[in-house]
Short mmCIF file of C-alpha atoms in Angstrom, two decimals:
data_model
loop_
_atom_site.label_atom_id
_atom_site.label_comp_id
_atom_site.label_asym_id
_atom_site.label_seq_id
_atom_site.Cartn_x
_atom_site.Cartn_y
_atom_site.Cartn_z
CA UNK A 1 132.39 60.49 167.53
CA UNK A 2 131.58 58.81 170.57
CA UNK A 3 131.81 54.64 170.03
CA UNK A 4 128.13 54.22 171.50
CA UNK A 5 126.90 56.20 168.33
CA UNK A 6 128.12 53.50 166.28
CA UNK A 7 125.83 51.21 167.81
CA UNK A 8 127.27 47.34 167.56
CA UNK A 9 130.71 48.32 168.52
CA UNK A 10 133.64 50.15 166.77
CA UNK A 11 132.74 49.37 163.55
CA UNK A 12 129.17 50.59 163.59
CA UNK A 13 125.93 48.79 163.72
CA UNK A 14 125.11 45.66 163.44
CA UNK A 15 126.98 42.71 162.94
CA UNK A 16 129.55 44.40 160.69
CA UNK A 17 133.12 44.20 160.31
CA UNK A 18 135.71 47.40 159.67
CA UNK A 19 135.00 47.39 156.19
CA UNK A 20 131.69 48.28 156.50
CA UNK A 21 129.79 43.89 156.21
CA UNK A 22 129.44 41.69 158.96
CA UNK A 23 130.71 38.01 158.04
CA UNK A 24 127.91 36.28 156.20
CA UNK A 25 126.47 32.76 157.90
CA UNK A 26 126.42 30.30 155.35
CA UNK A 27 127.14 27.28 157.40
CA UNK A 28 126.78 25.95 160.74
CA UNK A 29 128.59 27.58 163.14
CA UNK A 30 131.33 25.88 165.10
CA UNK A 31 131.04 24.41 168.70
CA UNK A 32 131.43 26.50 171.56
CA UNK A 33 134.34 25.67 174.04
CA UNK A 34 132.12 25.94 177.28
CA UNK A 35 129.06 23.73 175.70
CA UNK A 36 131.93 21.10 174.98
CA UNK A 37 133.08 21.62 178.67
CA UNK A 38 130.14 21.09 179.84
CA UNK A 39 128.56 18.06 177.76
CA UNK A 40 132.32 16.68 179.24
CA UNK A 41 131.02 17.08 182.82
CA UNK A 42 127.57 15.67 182.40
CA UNK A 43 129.11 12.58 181.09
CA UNK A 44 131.95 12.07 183.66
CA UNK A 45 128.99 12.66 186.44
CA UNK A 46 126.45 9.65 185.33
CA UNK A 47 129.62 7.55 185.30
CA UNK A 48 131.00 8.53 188.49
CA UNK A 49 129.54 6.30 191.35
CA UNK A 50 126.46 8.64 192.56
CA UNK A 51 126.46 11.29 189.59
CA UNK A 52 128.55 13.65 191.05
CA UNK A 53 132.62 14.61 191.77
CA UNK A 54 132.45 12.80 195.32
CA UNK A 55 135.53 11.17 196.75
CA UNK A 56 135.49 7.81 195.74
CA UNK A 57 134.82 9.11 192.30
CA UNK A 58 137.95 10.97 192.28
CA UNK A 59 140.20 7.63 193.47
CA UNK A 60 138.49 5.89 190.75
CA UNK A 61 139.81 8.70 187.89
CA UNK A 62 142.79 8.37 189.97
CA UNK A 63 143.35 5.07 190.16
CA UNK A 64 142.22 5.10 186.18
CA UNK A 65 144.79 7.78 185.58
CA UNK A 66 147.69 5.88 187.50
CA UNK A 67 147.17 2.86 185.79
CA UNK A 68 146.67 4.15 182.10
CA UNK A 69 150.36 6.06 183.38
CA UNK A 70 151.89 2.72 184.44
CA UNK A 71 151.03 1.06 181.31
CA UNK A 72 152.53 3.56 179.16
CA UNK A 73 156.17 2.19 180.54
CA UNK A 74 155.81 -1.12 177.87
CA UNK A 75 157.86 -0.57 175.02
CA UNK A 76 159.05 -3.33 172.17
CA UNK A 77 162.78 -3.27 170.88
CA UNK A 78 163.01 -4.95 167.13
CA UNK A 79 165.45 -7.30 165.93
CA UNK A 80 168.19 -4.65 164.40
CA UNK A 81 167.54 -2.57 167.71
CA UNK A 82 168.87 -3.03 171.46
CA UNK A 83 166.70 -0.60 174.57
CA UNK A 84 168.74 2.08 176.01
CA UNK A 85 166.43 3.02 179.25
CA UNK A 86 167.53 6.12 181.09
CA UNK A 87 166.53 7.31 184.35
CA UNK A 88 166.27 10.87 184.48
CA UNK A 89 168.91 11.08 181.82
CA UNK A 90 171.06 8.71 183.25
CA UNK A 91 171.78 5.73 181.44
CA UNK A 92 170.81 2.60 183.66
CA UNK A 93 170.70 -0.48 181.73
CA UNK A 94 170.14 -2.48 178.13
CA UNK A 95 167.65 -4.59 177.32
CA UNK A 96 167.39 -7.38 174.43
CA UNK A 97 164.90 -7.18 171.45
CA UNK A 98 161.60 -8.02 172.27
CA UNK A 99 158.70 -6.61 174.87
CA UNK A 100 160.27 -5.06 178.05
CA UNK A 101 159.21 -2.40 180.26
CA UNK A 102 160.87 1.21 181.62
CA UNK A 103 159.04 3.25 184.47
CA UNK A 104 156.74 5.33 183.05
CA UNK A 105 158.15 8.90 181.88
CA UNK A 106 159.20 10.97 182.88
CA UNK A 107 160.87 9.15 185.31
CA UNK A 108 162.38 6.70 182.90
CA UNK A 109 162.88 6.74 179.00
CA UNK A 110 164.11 4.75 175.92
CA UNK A 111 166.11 5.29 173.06
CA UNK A 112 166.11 2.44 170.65
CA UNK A 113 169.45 2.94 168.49
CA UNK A 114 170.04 0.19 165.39
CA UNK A 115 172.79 -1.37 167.56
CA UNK A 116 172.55 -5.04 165.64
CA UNK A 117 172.65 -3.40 162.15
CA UNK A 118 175.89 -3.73 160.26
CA UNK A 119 176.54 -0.06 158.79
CA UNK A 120 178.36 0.45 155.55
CA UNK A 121 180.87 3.64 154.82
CA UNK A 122 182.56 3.86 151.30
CA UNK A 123 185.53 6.00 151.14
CA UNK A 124 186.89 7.85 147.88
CA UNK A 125 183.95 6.80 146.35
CA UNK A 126 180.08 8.17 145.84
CA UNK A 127 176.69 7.33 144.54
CA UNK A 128 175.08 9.51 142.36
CA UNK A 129 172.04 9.73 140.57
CA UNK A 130 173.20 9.11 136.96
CA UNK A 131 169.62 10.85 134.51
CA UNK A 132 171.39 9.07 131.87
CA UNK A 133 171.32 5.82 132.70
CA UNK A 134 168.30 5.84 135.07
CA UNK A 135 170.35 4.98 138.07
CA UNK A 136 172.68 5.26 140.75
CA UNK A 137 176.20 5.18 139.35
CA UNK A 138 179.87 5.50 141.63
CA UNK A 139 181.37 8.23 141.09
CA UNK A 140 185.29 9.28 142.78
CA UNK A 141 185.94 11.41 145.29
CA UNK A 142 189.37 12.45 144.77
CA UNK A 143 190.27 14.31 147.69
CA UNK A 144 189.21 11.30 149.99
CA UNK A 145 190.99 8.51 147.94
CA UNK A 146 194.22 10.14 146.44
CA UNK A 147 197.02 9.37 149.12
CA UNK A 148 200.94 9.53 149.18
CA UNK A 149 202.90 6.83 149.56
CA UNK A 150 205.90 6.41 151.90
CA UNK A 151 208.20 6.37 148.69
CA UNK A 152 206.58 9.95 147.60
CA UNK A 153 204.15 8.53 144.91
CA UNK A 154 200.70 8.84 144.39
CA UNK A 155 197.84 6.30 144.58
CA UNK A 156 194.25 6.21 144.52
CA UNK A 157 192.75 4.12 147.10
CA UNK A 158 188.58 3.04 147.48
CA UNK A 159 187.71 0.89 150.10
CA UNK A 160 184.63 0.62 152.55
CA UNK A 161 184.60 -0.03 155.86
CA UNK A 162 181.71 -2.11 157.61
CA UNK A 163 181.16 -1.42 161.73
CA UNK A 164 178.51 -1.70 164.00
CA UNK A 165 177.93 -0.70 167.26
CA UNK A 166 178.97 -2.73 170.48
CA UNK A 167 176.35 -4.48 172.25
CA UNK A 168 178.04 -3.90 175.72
CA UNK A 169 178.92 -0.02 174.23
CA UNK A 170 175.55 1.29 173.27
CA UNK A 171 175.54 4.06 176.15
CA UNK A 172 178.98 5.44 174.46
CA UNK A 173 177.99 5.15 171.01
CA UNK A 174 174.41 7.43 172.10
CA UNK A 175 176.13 10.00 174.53
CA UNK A 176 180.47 10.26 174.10
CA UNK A 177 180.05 10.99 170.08
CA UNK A 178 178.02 13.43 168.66
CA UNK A 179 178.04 12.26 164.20
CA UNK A 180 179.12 8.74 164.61
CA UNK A 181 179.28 8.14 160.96
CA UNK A 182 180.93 10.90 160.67
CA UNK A 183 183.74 10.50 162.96
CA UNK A 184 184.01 6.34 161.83
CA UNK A 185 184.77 7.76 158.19
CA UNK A 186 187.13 10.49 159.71
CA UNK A 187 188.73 7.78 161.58
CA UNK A 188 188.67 5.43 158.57
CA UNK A 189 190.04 8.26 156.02
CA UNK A 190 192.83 9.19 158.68
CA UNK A 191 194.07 4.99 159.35
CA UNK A 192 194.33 4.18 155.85
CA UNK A 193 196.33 7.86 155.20
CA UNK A 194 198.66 6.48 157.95
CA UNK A 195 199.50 2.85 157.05
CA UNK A 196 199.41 3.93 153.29
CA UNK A 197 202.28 6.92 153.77
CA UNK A 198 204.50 3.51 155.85
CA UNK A 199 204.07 1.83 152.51
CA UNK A 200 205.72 1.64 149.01
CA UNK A 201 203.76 2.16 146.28
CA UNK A 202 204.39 -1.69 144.91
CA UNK A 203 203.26 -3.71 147.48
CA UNK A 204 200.24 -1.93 147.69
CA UNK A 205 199.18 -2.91 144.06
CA UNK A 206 200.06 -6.15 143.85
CA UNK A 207 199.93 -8.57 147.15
CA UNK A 208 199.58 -6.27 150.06
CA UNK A 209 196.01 -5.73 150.63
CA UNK A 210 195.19 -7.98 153.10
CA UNK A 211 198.12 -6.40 155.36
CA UNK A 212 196.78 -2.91 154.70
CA UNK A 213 193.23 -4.03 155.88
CA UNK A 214 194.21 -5.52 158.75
CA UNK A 215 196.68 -2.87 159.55
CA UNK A 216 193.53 -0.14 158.89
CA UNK A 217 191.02 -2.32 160.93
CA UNK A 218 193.79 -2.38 163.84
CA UNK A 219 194.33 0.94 163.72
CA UNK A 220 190.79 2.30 163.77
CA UNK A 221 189.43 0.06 166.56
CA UNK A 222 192.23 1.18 169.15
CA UNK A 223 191.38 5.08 168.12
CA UNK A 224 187.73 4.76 167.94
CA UNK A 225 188.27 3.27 171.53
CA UNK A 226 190.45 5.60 172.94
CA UNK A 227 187.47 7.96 171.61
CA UNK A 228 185.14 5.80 174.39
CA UNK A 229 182.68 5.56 170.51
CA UNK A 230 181.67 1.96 171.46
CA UNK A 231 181.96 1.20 167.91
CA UNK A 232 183.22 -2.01 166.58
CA UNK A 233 184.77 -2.13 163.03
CA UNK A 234 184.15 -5.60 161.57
CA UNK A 235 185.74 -5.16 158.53
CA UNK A 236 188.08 -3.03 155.94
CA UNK A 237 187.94 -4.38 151.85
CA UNK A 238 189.72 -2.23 148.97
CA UNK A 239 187.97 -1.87 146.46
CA UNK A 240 190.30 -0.78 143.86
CA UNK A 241 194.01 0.50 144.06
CA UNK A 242 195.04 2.18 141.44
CA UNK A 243 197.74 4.74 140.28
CA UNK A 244 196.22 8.80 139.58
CA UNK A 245 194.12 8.22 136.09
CA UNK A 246 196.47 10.78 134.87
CA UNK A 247 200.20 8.25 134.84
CA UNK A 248 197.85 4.84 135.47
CA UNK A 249 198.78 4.04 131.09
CA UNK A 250 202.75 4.15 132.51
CA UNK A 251 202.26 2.59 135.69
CA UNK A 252 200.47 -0.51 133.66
CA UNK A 253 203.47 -0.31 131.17
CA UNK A 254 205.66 -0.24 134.35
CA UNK A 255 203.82 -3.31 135.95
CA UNK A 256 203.77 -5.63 132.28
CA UNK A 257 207.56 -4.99 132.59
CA UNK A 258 207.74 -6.30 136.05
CA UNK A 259 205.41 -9.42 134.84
CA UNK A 260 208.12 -9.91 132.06
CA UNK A 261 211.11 -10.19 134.44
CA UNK A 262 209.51 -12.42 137.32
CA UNK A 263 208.37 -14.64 134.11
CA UNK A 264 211.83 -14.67 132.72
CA UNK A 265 213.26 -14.75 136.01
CA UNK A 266 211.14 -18.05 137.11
CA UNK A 267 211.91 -19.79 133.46
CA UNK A 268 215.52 -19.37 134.44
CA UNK A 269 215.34 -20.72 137.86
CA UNK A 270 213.13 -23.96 136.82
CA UNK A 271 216.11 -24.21 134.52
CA UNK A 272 218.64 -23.84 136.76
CA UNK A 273 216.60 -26.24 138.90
CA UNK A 274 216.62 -28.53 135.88
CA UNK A 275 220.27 -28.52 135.02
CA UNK A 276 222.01 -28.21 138.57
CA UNK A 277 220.70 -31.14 139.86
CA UNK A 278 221.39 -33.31 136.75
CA UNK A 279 225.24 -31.63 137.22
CA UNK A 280 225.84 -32.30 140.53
CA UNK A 281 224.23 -36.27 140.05
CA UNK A 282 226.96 -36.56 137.06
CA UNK A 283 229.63 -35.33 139.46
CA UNK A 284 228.75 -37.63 142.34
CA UNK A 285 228.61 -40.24 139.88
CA UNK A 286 231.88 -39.48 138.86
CA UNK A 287 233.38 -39.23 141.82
CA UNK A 288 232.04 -43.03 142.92
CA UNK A 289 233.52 -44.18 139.81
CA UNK A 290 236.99 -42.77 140.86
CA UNK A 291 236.89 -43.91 144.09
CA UNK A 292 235.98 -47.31 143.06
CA UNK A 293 238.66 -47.26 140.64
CA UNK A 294 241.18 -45.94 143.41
CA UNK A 295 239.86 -48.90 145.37
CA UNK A 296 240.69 -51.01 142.78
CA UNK A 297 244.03 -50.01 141.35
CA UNK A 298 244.64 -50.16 145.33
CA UNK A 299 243.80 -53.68 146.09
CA UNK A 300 245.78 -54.95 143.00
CA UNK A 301 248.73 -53.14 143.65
CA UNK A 302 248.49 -54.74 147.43
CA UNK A 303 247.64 -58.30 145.47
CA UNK A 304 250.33 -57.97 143.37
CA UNK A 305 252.86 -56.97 145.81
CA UNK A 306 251.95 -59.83 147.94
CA UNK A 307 252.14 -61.84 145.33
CA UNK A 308 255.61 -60.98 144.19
CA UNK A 309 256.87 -61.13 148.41
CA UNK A 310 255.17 -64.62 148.27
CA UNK A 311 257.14 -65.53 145.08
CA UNK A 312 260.36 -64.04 146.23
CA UNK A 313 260.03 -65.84 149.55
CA UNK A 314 259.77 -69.23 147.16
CA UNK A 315 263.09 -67.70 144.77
CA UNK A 316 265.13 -67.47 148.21
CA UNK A 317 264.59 -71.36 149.21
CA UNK A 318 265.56 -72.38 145.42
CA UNK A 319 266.66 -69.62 142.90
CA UNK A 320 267.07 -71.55 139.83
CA UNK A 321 264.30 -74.12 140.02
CA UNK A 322 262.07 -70.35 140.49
CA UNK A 323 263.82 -68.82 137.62
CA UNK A 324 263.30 -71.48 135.18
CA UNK A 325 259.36 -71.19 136.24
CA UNK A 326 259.37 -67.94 135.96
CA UNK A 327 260.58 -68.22 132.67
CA UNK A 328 257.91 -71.11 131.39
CA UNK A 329 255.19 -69.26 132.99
CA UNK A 330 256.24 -65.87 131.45
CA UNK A 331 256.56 -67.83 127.59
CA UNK A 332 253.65 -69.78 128.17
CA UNK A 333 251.36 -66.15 128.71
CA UNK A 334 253.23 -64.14 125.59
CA UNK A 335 253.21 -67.29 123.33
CA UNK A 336 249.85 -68.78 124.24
CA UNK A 337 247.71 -66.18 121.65
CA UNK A 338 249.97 -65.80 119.40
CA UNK A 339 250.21 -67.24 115.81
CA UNK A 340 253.25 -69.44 115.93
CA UNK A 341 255.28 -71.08 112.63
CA UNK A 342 257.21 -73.72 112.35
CA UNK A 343 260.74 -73.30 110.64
CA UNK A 344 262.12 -76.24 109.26
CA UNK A 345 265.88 -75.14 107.79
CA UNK A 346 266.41 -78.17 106.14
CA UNK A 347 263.85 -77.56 103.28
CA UNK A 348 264.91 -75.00 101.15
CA UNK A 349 263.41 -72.12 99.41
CA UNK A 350 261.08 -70.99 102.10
CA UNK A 351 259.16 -74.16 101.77
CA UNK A 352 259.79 -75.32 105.24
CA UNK A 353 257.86 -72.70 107.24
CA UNK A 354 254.33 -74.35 107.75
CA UNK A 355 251.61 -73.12 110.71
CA UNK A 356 251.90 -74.86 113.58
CA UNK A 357 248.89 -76.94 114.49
CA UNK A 358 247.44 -76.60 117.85
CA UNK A 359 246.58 -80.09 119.36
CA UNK A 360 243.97 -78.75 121.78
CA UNK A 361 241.98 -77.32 118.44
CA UNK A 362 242.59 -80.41 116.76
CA UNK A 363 241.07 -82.27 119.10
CA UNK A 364 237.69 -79.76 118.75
CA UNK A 365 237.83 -80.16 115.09
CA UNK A 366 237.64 -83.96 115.30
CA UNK A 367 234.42 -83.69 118.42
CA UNK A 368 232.93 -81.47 115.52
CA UNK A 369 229.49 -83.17 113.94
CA UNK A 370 229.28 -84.96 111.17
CA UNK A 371 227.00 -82.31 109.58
CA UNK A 372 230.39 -79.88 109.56
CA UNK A 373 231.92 -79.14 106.43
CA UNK A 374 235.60 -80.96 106.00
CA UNK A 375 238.92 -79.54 106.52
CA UNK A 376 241.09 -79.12 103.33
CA UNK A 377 244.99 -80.44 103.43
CA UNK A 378 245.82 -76.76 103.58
CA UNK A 379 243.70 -75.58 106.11
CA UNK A 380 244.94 -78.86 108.73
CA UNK A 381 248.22 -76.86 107.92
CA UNK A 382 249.70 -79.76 106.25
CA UNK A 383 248.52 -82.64 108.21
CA UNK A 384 251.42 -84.55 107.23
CA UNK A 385 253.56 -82.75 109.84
#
């Protein structure tokens, strides 16, 4: 059948569609494209100078073009960010936060990276939405933190490392690195693996973190650099340092044994600092007190031995006027403390042996006061005599 037997088109007559009804009008029907066009043109003639497309009405939309196209080149740059403006790609300066201006695209463009933020990575460690507790929680990643040792031992190792991009490296940072939290974890997982396996196992629990972290920070800046990343790590902290969860209860026994023997070890040194001291004071004390005895004995013997040359020189000029001194002087010091009696042999019986009375003491006992009790017969020694 011929289409014009159909009459209204392929479908048949009508306003029909190919199921047989034509689309019902229940609304208003949209605009047409060409009555749009043309309401356009009506209005862009009674503004044009004259009411129709003449030339000075095309340098006016061209003038009106050029300048809404030069004011699209303002852009602002926020606090966190710094202005990266290319030039038909090519990276040709950096400009501060605040209002600046690019050549309008596409001759020039902007990319505004967060250069000022501070950027946080966390390393053997996760957060994780926790239904339980309503929350985030940290969770371990043990493939990222569990690390060997350089004495072949296991340890589990969290830190975080906080970087931020260079303000004179922003065009590396956008163009020479593709993930750049990516490769600054990479880089941070791959530093602490190295200075870790140069370590024993003991230092890094107890007092060797801040070596480690400075030893990781090192470490990553000069490889990030040699990358051309123009990133700048700020800082490296540990967060915990631990043995594997599965020998930590021995390691902790291990670690209250070492607290034991620097304890006992310290309690003996303070008293070995105690008693040494006091030792070596009692032998220099004792060794003053022998010399000053040597010094002594030494300048008696030399007295003495003068003395005797000086007494011998006076025997030589008269022998027996020196002996007979020598003599009185030698009774008078054996005799002069001693208890001396009297022996009389011409009273018999025993009777005659009375003490002999000193005069010097007599003399004291009669300077005595009067207030001093008296003297019997037998205590004068027999006065009589």
């Amino acid at each position: 059948m011929p289409w014009k037997n159909q009459g209204g088109g392929p479908w048949g007559s009508g306003p029909k569609g190919p199921w047989g009804t034509g689309p019902q009008s229940s609304g208003p029907r949209p605009p047409d494209l060409e009555d749009l066009l043309r309401r356009g043109q009506d209005r862009l003639q009674q503004i044009l100078p004259g009411g129709h497309f003449s030339g000075l009405g095309i340098i006016v939309v061209v003038l009106g073009a050029l300048a809404i196209w030069g004011l699209s080149g303002f852009f602002r740059v926020q606090s966190e960010e710094l202005g990266v403006v290319l030039r038909f790609g090519k990276h040709v300066r950096t400009v501060q936060p605040g209002l600046n201006y690019h050549l309008p695209y596409p001759i020039e463009t902007v990319l505004l990276p967060k250069a000022l933020r501070v950027n946080t990575i966390s390393i053997g460690m996760t957060l994780m939405n926790d239904p339980a507790r309503r929350g985030a929680t940290m969770h371990d990643v043990p493939e990222e933190s569990l690390m060997l040792t350089g004495d072949e031992n296991i340890v589990d190792v969290d830190f975080t490392v906080l970087w931020r991009i260079k303000p004179d490296g922003v065009g590396n940072y956008l163009f020479n690195i593709q993930n750049p939290q990516g490769t600054v974890k990479a880089v941070a997982e791959s530093a602490m693996r190295e200075v870790i396996g140069r370590s024993d196992i003991q230092p890094i629990l107890t007092g060797a973190r801040t070596t480690i972290e400075n030893a990781v920070q090192e470490l990553m800046q000069k490889t990030l650099d040699s990358y051309g990343a123009g990133v700048l790590v700020q800082q490296v902290q540990m967060q915990k340092v631990d043995p594997p969860q599965q020998v930590i209860d021995a390691f902790r026994d291990v670690q209250a044994a070492r607290a034991d023997l620097e304890r006992m070890q310290n309690e003996a040194q303070t008293y070995a600092n105690r008693v040494i001291p006091d030792a070596k004071g009692r032998a220099a004390q004792i060794i003053q007190n022998a010399e000053g005895y040597k010094g002594q004995a030494v300048a008696e013997a030399k007295g003495q031995s003068a003395r005797f040359l000086d007494v011998y020189e006076e025997y030589k000029k008269a022998p027996a006027v020196t002996r007979e001194r020598i003599y009185l002087e030698t009774m008078e010091r054996v005799l002069g403390s001693a208890d001396k009696l009297v022996y009389d042999p011409g009273a018999g019986n025993g009777q005659g042996i009375v003490p002999y009375l000193p005069l010097n003491e007599l003399s004291k006992k009669r300077a005595a006061p009067t207030g001093a009790a008296p003297q019997t017969q037998q205590q004068m020694g027999g006065g009589n005599r």
